[in-house]
PDB file of C-alpha atoms and ligand atoms in Angstrom:
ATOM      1  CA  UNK A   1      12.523   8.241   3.200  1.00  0.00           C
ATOM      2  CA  UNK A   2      12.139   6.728   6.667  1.00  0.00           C
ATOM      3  CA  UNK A   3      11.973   2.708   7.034  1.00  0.00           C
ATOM      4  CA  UNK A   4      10.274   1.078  10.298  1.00  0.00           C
ATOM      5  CA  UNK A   5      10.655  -2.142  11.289  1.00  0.00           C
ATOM      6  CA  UNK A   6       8.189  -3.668  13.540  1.00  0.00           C
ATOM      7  CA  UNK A   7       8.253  -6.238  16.056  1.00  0.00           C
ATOM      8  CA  UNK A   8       4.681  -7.818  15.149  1.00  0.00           C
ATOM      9  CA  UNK A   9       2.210  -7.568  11.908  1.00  0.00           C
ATOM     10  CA  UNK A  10      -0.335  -6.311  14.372  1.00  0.00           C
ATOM     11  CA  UNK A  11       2.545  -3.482  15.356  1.00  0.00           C
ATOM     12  CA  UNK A  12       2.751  -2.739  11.848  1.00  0.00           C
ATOM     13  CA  UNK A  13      -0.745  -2.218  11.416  1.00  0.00           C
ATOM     14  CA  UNK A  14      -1.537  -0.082  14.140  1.00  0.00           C
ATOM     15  CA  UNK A  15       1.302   2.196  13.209  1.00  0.00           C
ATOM     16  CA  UNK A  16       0.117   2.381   9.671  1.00  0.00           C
ATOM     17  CA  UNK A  17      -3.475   3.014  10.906  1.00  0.00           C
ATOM     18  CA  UNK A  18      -2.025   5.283  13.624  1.00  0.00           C
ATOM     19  CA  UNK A  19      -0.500   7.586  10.377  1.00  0.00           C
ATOM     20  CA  UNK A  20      -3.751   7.724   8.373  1.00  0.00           C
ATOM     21  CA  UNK A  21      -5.668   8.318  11.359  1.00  0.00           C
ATOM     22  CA  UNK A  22      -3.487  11.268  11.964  1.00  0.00           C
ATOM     23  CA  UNK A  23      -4.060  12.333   8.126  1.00  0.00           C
ATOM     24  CA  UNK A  24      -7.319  11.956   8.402  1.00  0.00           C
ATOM     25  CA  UNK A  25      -7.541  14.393  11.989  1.00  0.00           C
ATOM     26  CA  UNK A  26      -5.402  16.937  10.283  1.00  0.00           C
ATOM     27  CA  UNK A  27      -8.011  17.130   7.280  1.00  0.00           C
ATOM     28  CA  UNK A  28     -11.501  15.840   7.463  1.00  0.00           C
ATOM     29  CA  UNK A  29     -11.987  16.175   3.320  1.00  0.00           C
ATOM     30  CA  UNK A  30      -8.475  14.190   2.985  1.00  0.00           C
ATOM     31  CA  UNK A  31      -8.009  11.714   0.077  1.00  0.00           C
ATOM     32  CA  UNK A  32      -6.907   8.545   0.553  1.00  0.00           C
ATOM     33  CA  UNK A  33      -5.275   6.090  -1.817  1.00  0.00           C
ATOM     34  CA  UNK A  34      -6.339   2.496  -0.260  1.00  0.00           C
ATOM     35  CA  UNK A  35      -4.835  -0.839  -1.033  1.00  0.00           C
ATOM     36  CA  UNK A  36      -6.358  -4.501  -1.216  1.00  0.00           C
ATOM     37  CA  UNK A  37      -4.537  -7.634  -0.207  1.00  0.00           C
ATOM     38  CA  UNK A  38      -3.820  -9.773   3.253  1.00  0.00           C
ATOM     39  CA  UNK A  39      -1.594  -7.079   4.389  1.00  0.00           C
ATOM     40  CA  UNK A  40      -3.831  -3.807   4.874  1.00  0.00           C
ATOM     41  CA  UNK A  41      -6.596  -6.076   7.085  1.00  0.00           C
ATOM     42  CA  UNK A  42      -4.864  -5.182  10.621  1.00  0.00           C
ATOM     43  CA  UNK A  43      -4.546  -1.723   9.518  1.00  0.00           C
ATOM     44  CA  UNK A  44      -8.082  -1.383   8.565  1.00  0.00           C
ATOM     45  CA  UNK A  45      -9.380  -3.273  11.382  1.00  0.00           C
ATOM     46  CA  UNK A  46      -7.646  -0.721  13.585  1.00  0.00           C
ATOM     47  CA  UNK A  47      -9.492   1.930  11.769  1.00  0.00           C
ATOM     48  CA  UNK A  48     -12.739   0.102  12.058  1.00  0.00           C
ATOM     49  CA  UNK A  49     -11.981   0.068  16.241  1.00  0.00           C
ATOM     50  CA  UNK A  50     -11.050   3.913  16.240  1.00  0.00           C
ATOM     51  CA  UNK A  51     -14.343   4.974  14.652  1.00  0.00           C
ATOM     52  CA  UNK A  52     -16.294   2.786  16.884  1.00  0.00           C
ATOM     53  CA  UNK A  53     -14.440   4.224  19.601  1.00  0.00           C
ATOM     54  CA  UNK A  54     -15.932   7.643  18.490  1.00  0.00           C
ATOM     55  CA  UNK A  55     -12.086   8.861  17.543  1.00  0.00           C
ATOM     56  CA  UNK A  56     -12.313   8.693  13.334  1.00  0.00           C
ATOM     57  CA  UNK A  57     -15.102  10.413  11.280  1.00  0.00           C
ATOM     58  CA  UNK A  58     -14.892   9.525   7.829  1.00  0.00           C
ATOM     59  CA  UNK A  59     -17.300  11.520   6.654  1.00  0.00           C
ATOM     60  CA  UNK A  60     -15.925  13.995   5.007  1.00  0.00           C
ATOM     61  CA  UNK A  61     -13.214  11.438   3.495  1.00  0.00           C
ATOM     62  CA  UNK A  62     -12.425  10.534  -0.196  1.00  0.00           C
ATOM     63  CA  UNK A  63     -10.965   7.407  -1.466  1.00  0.00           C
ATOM     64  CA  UNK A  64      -9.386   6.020  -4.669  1.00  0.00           C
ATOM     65  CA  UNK A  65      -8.380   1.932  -4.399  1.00  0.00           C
ATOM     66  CA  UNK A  66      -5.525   1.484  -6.660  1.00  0.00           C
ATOM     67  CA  UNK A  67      -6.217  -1.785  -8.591  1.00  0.00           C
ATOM     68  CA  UNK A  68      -9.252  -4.584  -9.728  1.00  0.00           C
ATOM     69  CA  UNK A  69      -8.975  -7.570 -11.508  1.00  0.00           C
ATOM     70  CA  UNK A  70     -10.359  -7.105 -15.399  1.00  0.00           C
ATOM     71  CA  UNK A  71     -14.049  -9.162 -15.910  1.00  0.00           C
ATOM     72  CA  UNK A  72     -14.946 -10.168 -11.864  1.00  0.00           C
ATOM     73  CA  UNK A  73     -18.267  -8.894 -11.644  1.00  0.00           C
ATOM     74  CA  UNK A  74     -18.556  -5.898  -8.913  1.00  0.00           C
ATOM     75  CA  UNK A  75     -20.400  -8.959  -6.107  1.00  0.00           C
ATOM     76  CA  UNK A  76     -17.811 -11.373  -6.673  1.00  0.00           C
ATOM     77  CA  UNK A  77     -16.208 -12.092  -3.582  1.00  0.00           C
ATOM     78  CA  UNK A  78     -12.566 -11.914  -5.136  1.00  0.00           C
ATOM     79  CA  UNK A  79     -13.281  -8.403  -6.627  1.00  0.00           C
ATOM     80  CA  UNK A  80     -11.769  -5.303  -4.750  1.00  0.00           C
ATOM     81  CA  UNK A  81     -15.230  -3.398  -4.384  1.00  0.00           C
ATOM     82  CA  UNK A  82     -16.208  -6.456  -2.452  1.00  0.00           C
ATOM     83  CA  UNK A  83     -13.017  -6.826  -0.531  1.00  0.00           C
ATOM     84  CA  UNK A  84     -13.525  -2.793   0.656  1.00  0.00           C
ATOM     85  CA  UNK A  85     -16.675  -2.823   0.968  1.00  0.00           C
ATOM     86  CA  UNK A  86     -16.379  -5.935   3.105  1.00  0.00           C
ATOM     87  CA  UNK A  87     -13.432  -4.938   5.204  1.00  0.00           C
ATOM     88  CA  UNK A  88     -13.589  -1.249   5.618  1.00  0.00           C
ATOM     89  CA  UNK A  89     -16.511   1.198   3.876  1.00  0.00           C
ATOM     90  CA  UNK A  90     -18.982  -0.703   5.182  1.00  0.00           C
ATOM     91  CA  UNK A  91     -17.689  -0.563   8.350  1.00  0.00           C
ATOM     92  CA  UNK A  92     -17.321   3.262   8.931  1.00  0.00           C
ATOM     93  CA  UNK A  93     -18.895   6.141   8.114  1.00  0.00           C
ATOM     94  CA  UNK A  94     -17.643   6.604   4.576  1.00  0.00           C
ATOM     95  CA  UNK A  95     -20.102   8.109   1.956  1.00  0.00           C
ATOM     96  CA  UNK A  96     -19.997   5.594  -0.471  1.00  0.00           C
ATOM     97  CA  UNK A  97     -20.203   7.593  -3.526  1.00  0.00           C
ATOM     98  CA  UNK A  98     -16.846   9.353  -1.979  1.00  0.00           C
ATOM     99  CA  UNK A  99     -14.840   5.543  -2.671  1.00  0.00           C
ATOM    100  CA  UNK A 100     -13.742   5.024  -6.060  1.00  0.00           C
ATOM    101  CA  UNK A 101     -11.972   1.787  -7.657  1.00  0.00           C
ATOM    102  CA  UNK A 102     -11.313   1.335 -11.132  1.00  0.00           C
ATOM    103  CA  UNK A 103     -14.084  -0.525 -12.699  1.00  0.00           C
ATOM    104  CA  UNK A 104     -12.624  -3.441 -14.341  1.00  0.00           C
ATOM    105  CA  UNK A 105     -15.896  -4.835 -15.976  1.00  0.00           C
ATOM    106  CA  UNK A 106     -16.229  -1.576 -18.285  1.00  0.00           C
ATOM    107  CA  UNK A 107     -16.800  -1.990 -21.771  1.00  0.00           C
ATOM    108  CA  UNK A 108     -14.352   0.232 -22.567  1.00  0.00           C
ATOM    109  CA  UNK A 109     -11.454  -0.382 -19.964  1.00  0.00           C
ATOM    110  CA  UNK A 110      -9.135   2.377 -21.585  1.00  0.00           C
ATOM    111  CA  UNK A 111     -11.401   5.672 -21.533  1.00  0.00           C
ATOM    112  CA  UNK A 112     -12.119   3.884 -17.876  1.00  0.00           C
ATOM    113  CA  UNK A 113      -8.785   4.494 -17.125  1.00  0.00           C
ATOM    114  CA  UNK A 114      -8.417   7.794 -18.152  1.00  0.00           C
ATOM    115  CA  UNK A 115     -11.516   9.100 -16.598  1.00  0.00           C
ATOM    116  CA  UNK A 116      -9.889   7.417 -13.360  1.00  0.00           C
ATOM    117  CA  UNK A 117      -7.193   9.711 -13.563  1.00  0.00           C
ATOM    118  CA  UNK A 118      -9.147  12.197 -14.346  1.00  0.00           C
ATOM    119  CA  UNK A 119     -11.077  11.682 -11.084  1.00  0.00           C
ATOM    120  CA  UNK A 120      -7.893  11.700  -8.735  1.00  0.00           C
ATOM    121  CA  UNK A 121      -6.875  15.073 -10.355  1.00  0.00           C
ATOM    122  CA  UNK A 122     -10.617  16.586 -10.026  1.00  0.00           C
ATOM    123  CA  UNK A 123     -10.465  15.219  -6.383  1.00  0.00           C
ATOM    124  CA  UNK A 124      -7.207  17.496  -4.928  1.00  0.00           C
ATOM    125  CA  UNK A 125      -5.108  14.905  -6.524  1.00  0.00           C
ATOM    126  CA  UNK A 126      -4.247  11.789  -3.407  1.00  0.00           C
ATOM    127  CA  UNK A 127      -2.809  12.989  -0.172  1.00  0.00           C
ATOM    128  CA  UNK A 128      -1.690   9.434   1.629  1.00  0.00           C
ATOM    129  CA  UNK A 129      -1.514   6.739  -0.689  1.00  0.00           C
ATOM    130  CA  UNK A 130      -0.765   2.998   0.784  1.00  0.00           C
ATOM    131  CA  UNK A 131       1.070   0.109  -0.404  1.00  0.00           C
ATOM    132  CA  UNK A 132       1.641  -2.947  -0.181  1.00  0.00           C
ATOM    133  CA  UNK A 133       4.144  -5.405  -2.519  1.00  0.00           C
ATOM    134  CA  UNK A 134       4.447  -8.516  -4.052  1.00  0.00           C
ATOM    135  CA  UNK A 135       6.526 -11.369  -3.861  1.00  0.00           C
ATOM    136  CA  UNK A 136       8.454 -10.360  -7.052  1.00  0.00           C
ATOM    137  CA  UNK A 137       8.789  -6.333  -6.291  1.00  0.00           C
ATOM    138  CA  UNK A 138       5.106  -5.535  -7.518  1.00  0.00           C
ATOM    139  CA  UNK A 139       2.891  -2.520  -6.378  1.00  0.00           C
ATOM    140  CA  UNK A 140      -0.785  -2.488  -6.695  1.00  0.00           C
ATOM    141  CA  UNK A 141      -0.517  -4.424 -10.337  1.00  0.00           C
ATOM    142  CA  UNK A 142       2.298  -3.075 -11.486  1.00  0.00           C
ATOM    143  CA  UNK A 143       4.354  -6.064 -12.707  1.00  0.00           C
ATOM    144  CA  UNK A 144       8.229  -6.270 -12.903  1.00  0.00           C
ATOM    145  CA  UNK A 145       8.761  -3.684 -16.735  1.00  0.00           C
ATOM    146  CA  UNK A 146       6.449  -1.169 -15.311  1.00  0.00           C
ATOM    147  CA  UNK A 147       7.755   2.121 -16.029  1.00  0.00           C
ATOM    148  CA  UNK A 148       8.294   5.047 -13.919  1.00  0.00           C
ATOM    149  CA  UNK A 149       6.121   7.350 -15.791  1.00  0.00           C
ATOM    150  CA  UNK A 150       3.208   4.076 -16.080  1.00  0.00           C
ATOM    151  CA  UNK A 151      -0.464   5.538 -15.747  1.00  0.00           C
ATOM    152  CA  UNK A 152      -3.615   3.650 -15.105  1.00  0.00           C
ATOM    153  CA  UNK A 153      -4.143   1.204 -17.634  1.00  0.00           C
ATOM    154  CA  UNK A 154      -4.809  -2.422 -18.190  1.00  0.00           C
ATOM    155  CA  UNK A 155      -1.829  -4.949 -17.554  1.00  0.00           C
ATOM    156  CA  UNK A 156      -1.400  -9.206 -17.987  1.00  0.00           C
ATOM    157  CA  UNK A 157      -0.977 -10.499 -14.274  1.00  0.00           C
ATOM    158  CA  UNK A 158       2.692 -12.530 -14.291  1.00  0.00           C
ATOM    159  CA  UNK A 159       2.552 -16.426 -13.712  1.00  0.00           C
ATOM    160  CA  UNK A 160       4.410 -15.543  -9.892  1.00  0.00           C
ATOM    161  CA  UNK A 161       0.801 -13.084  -9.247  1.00  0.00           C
ATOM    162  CA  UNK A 162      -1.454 -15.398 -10.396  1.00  0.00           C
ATOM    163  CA  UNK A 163       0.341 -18.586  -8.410  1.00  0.00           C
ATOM    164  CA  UNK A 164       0.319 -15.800  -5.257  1.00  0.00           C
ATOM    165  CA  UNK A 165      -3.405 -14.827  -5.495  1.00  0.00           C
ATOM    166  CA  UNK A 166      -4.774 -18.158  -6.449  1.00  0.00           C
ATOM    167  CA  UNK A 167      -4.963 -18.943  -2.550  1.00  0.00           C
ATOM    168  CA  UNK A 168      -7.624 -16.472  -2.709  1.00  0.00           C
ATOM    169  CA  UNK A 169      -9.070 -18.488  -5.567  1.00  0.00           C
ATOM    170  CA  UNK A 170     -10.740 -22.021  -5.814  1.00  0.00           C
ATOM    171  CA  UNK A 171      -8.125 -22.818  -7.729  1.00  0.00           C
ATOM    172  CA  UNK A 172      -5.205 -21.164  -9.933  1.00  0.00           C
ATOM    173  CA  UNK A 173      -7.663 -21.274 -13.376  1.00  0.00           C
ATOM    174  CA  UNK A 174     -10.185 -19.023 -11.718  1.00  0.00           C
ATOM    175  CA  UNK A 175      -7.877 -16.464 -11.202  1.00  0.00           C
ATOM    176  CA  UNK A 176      -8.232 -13.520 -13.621  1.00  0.00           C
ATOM    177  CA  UNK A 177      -5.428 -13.272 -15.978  1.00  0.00           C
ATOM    178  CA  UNK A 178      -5.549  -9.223 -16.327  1.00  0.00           C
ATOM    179  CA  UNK A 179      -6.766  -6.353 -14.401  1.00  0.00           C
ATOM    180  CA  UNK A 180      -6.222  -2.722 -14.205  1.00  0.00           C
ATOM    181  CA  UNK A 181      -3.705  -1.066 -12.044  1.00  0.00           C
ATOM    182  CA  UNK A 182      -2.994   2.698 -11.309  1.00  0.00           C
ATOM    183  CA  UNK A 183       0.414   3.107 -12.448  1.00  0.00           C
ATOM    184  CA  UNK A 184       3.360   3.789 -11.279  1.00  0.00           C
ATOM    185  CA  UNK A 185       3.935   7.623 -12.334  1.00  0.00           C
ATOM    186  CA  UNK A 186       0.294   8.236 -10.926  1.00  0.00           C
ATOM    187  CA  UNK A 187       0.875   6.786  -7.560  1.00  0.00           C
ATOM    188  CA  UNK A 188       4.241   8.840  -7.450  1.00  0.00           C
ATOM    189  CA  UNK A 189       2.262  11.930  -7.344  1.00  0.00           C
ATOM    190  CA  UNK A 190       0.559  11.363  -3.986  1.00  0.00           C
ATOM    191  CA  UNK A 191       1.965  13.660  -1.812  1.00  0.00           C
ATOM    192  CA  UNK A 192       2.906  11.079   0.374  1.00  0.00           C
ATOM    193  CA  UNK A 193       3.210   7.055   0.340  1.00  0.00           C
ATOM    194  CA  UNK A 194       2.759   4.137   2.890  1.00  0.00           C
ATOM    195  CA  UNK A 195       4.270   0.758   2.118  1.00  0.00           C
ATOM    196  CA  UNK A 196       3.051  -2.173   4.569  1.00  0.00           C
ATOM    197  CA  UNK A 197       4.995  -5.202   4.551  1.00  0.00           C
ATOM    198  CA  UNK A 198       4.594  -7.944   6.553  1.00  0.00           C
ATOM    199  CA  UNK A 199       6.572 -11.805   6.481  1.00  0.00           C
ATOM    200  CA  UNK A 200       9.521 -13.700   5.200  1.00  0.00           C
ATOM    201  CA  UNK A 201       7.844 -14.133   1.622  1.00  0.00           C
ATOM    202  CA  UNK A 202       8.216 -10.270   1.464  1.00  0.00           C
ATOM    203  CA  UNK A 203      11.775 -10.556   2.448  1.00  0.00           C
ATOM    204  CA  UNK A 204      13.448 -10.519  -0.667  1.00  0.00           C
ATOM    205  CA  UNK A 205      11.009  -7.915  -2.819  1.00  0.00           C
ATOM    206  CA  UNK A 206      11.610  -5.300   0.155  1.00  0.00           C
ATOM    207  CA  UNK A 207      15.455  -5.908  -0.042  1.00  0.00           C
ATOM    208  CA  UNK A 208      15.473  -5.731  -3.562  1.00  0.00           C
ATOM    209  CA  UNK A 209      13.218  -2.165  -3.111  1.00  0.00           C
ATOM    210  CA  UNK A 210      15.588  -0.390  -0.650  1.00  0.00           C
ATOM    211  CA  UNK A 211      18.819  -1.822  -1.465  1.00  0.00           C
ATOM    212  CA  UNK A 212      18.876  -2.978  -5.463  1.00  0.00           C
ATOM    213  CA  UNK A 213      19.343  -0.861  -8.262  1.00  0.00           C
ATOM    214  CA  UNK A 214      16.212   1.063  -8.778  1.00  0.00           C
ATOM    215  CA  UNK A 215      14.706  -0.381 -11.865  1.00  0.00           C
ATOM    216  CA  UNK A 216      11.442  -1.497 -13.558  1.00  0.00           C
ATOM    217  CA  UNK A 217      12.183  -4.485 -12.619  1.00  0.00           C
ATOM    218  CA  UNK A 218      11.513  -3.945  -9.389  1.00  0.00           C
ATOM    219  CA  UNK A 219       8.540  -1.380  -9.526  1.00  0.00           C
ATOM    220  CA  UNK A 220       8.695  -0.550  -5.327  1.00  0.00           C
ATOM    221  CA  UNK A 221      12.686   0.526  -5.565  1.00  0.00           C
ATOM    222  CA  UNK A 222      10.772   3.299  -7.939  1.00  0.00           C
ATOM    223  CA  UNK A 223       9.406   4.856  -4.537  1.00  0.00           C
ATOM    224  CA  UNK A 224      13.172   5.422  -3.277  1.00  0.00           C
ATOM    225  CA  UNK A 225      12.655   8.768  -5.665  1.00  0.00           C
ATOM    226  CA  UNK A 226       9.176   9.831  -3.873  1.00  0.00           C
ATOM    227  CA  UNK A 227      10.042  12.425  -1.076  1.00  0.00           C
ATOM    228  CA  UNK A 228       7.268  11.578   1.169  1.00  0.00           C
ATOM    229  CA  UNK A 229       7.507   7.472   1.735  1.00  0.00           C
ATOM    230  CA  UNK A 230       7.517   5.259   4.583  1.00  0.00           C
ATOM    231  CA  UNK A 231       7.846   1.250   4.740  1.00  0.00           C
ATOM    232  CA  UNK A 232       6.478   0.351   7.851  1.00  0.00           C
ATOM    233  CA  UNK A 233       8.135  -3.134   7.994  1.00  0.00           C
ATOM    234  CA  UNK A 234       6.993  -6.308  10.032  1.00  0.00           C
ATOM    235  CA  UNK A 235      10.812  -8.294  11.763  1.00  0.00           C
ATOM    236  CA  UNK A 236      10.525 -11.155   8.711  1.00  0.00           C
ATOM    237  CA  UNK A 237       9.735  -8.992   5.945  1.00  0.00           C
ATOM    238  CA  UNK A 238      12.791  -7.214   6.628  1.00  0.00           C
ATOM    239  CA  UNK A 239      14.679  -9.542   7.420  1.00  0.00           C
ATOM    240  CA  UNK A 240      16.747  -9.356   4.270  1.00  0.00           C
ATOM    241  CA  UNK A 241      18.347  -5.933   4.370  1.00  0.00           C
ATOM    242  CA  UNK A 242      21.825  -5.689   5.453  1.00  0.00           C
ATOM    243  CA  UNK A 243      23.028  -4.165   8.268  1.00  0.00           C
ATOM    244  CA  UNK A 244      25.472  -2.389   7.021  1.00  0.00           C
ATOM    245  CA  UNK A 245      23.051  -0.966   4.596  1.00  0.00           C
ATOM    246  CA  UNK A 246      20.409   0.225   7.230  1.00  0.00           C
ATOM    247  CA  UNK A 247      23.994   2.020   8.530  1.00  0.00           C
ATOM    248  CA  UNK A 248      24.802   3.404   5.263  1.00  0.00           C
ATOM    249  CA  UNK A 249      21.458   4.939   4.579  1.00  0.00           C
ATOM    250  CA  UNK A 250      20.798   2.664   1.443  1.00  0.00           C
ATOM    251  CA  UNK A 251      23.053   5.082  -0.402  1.00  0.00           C
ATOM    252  CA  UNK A 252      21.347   8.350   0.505  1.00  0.00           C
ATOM    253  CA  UNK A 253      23.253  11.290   1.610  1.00  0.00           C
ATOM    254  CA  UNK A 254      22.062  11.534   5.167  1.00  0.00           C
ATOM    255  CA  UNK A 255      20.750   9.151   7.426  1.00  0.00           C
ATOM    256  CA  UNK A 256      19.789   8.155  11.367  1.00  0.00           C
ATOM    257  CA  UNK A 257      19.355   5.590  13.355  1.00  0.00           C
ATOM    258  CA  UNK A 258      17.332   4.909  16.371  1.00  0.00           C
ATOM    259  CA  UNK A 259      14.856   2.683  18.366  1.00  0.00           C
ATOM    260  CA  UNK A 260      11.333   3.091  17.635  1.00  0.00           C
ATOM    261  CA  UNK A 261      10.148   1.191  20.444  1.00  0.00           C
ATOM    262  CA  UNK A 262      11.470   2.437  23.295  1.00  0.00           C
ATOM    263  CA  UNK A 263       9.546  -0.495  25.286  1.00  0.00           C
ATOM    264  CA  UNK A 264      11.646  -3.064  23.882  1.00  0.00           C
ATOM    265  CA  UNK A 265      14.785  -1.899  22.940  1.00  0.00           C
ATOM    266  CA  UNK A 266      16.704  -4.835  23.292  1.00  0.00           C
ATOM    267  CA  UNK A 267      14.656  -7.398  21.344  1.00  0.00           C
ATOM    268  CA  UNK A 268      16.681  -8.487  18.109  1.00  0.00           C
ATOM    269  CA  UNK A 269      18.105  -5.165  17.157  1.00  0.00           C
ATOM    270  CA  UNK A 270      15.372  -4.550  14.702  1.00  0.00           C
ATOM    271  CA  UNK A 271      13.206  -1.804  15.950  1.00  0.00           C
ATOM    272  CA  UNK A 272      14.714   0.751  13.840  1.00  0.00           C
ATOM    273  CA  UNK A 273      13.725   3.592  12.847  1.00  0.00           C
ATOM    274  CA  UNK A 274      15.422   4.767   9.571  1.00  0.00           C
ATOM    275  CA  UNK A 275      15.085   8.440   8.146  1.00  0.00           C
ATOM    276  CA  UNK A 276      17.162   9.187   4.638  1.00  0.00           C
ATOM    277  CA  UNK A 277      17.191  12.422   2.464  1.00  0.00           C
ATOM    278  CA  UNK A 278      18.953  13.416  -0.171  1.00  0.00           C
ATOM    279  CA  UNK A 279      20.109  16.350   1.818  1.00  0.00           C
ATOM    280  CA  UNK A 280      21.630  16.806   5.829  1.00  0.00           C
ATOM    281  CA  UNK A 281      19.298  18.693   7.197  1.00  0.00           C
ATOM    282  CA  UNK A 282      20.587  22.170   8.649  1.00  0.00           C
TER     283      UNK A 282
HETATM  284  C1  GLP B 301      -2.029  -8.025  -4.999  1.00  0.00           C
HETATM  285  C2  GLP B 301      -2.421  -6.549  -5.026  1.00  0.00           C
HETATM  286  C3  GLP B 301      -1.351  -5.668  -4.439  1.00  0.00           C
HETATM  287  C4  GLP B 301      -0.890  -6.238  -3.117  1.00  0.00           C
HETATM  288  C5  GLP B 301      -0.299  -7.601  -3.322  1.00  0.00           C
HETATM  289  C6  GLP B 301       0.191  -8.246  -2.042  1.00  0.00           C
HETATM  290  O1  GLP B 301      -1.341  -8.430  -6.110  1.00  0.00           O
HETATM  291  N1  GLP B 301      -2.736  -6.090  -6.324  1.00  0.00           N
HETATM  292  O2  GLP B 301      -1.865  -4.354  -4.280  1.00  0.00           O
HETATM  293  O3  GLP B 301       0.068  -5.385  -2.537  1.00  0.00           O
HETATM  294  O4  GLP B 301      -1.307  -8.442  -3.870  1.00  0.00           O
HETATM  295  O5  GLP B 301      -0.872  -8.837  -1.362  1.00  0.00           O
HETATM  296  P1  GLP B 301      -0.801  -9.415   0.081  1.00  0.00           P
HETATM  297  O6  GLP B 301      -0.893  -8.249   0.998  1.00  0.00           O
HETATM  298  O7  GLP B 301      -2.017 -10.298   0.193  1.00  0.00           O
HETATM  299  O8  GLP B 301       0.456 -10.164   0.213  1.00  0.00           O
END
């Protein structure tokens, strides 16, 4: 896997839009696997500037958002349709019946589920799939006891979540106490993965991700076992991993070292960039 670390969350998102951009150039039909939260907005906002700069057709693209909340209607500002539609779709030239997010106001939330899967494998299956993690090791809604073989389906939101997304909220009792959530053995099968990560509240989570045991109880360190993934890291959010870890190639067999930004190579020591595999290559 290969671990950035960024000076700036603007850095961050420009090189995370920089890498779909370049997916989505390489393959005009490409499917995406998008992400909600505070973290993604710089990356899509860079996307929203290259297609108005005449450099990104999305026209051709496909899209599958990993999570919702259960029983927001589809308006409802908190709701993830809203949030995409608000921050990116409507922004670019996306044919809207190409986006998909699970439906979490379905009357039958487990056949929703499956037919989501279902949709992703009728699609090509996803080809970039992004991330981003919560406080307590989380990805899309997959809570700390998600397996490794977890498939979309409909999970209880931990107290930590709810306290974390209740700034989004009016207050902490308006904040839905379920929702649905790809899972964790369907987002491993993108062919590749993005992880965004971005402040000191992320600190710890990442750490535990790259350098803990990998466990269900930290759903992220899962991605460790994906052999496409990159964490494109703001400074504070990974501020936590050790040095001598980042040497050591968080236990992998093979591992380098160098400065991504060759602008400012002196500031901090952080601008790393980090690729392990299981394997030297010849
Ligand atoms: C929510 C989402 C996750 C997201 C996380 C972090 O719980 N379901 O997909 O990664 O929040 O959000 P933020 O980027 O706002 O910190």
């Amino acid at each position: 896997m290969e671990v950035r670390v960024l000076d700036t969350s603007d850095e961050m998102g420009q090189a995370a839009a920089e890498l779909f951009a370049q997916r989505i150039e390489g393959k005009p039909d490409v499917v995406l696997g998008l992400a909600t939260g505070s973290t993604p907005l710089k990356m899509y906002d860079a996307l929203v500037r290259l297609y108005e700069q005449g450099k990104l057709d999305f026209s051709h693209v496909v899209s599958f958002n990993l999570d919702e909340y259960v029983g927001l209607p589809t308006n409802h500002d908190q709701g993830y349709r809203y949030f995409m539609d608000k921050n990116l779709f409507d922004k670019v030239n996306i044919a809207k019946e190409n986006t998909h997010l699970p439906d979490g106001m379905a009357s039958d939330l487990a056949a929703m589920c499956a037919a989501y899967e279902e949709a992703i494998k009728d699609a090509g299956g996803i080809d970039i799939q992004l991330l981003g993690i919560g406080g307590n090791g989380h990805v899309a809604f997959n809570e700390p006891g998600s397996g490794k073989e977890s498939r979309t389906r409909v999970v209880d939101l931990t107290s930590e979540t709810i306290r974390d997304n209740s700034r989004f909220f009016k207050d902490e009792s308006e904040v839905p106490r379920q929702a649905v959530t790809m899972g964790i053995g369907s987002m491993m099968e993108a062919r590749e993965i993005v992880l965004i990560a971005d402040g000191a509240d992320k600190a710890e989570a990442i750490a535990k991700a790259l350098e803990g045991e990998i466990t269900a109880a930290v759903p992220a360190s899962f991605l460790r076992e994906h052999p496409n993934c990159t964490f494109l890291l703001e400074r504070e959010a990974a501020s936590r991993l050790s040095p001598g870890a980042l040497e050591s190639g968080y236990g992998a067999g093979w591992g380098t070292i160098g400065v991504s930004n060759p602008r400012h190579p002196s500031r901090g020591g952080l601008n790393f960039v980090l690729r392990f595999s299981g394997r030297k290559p010849k």
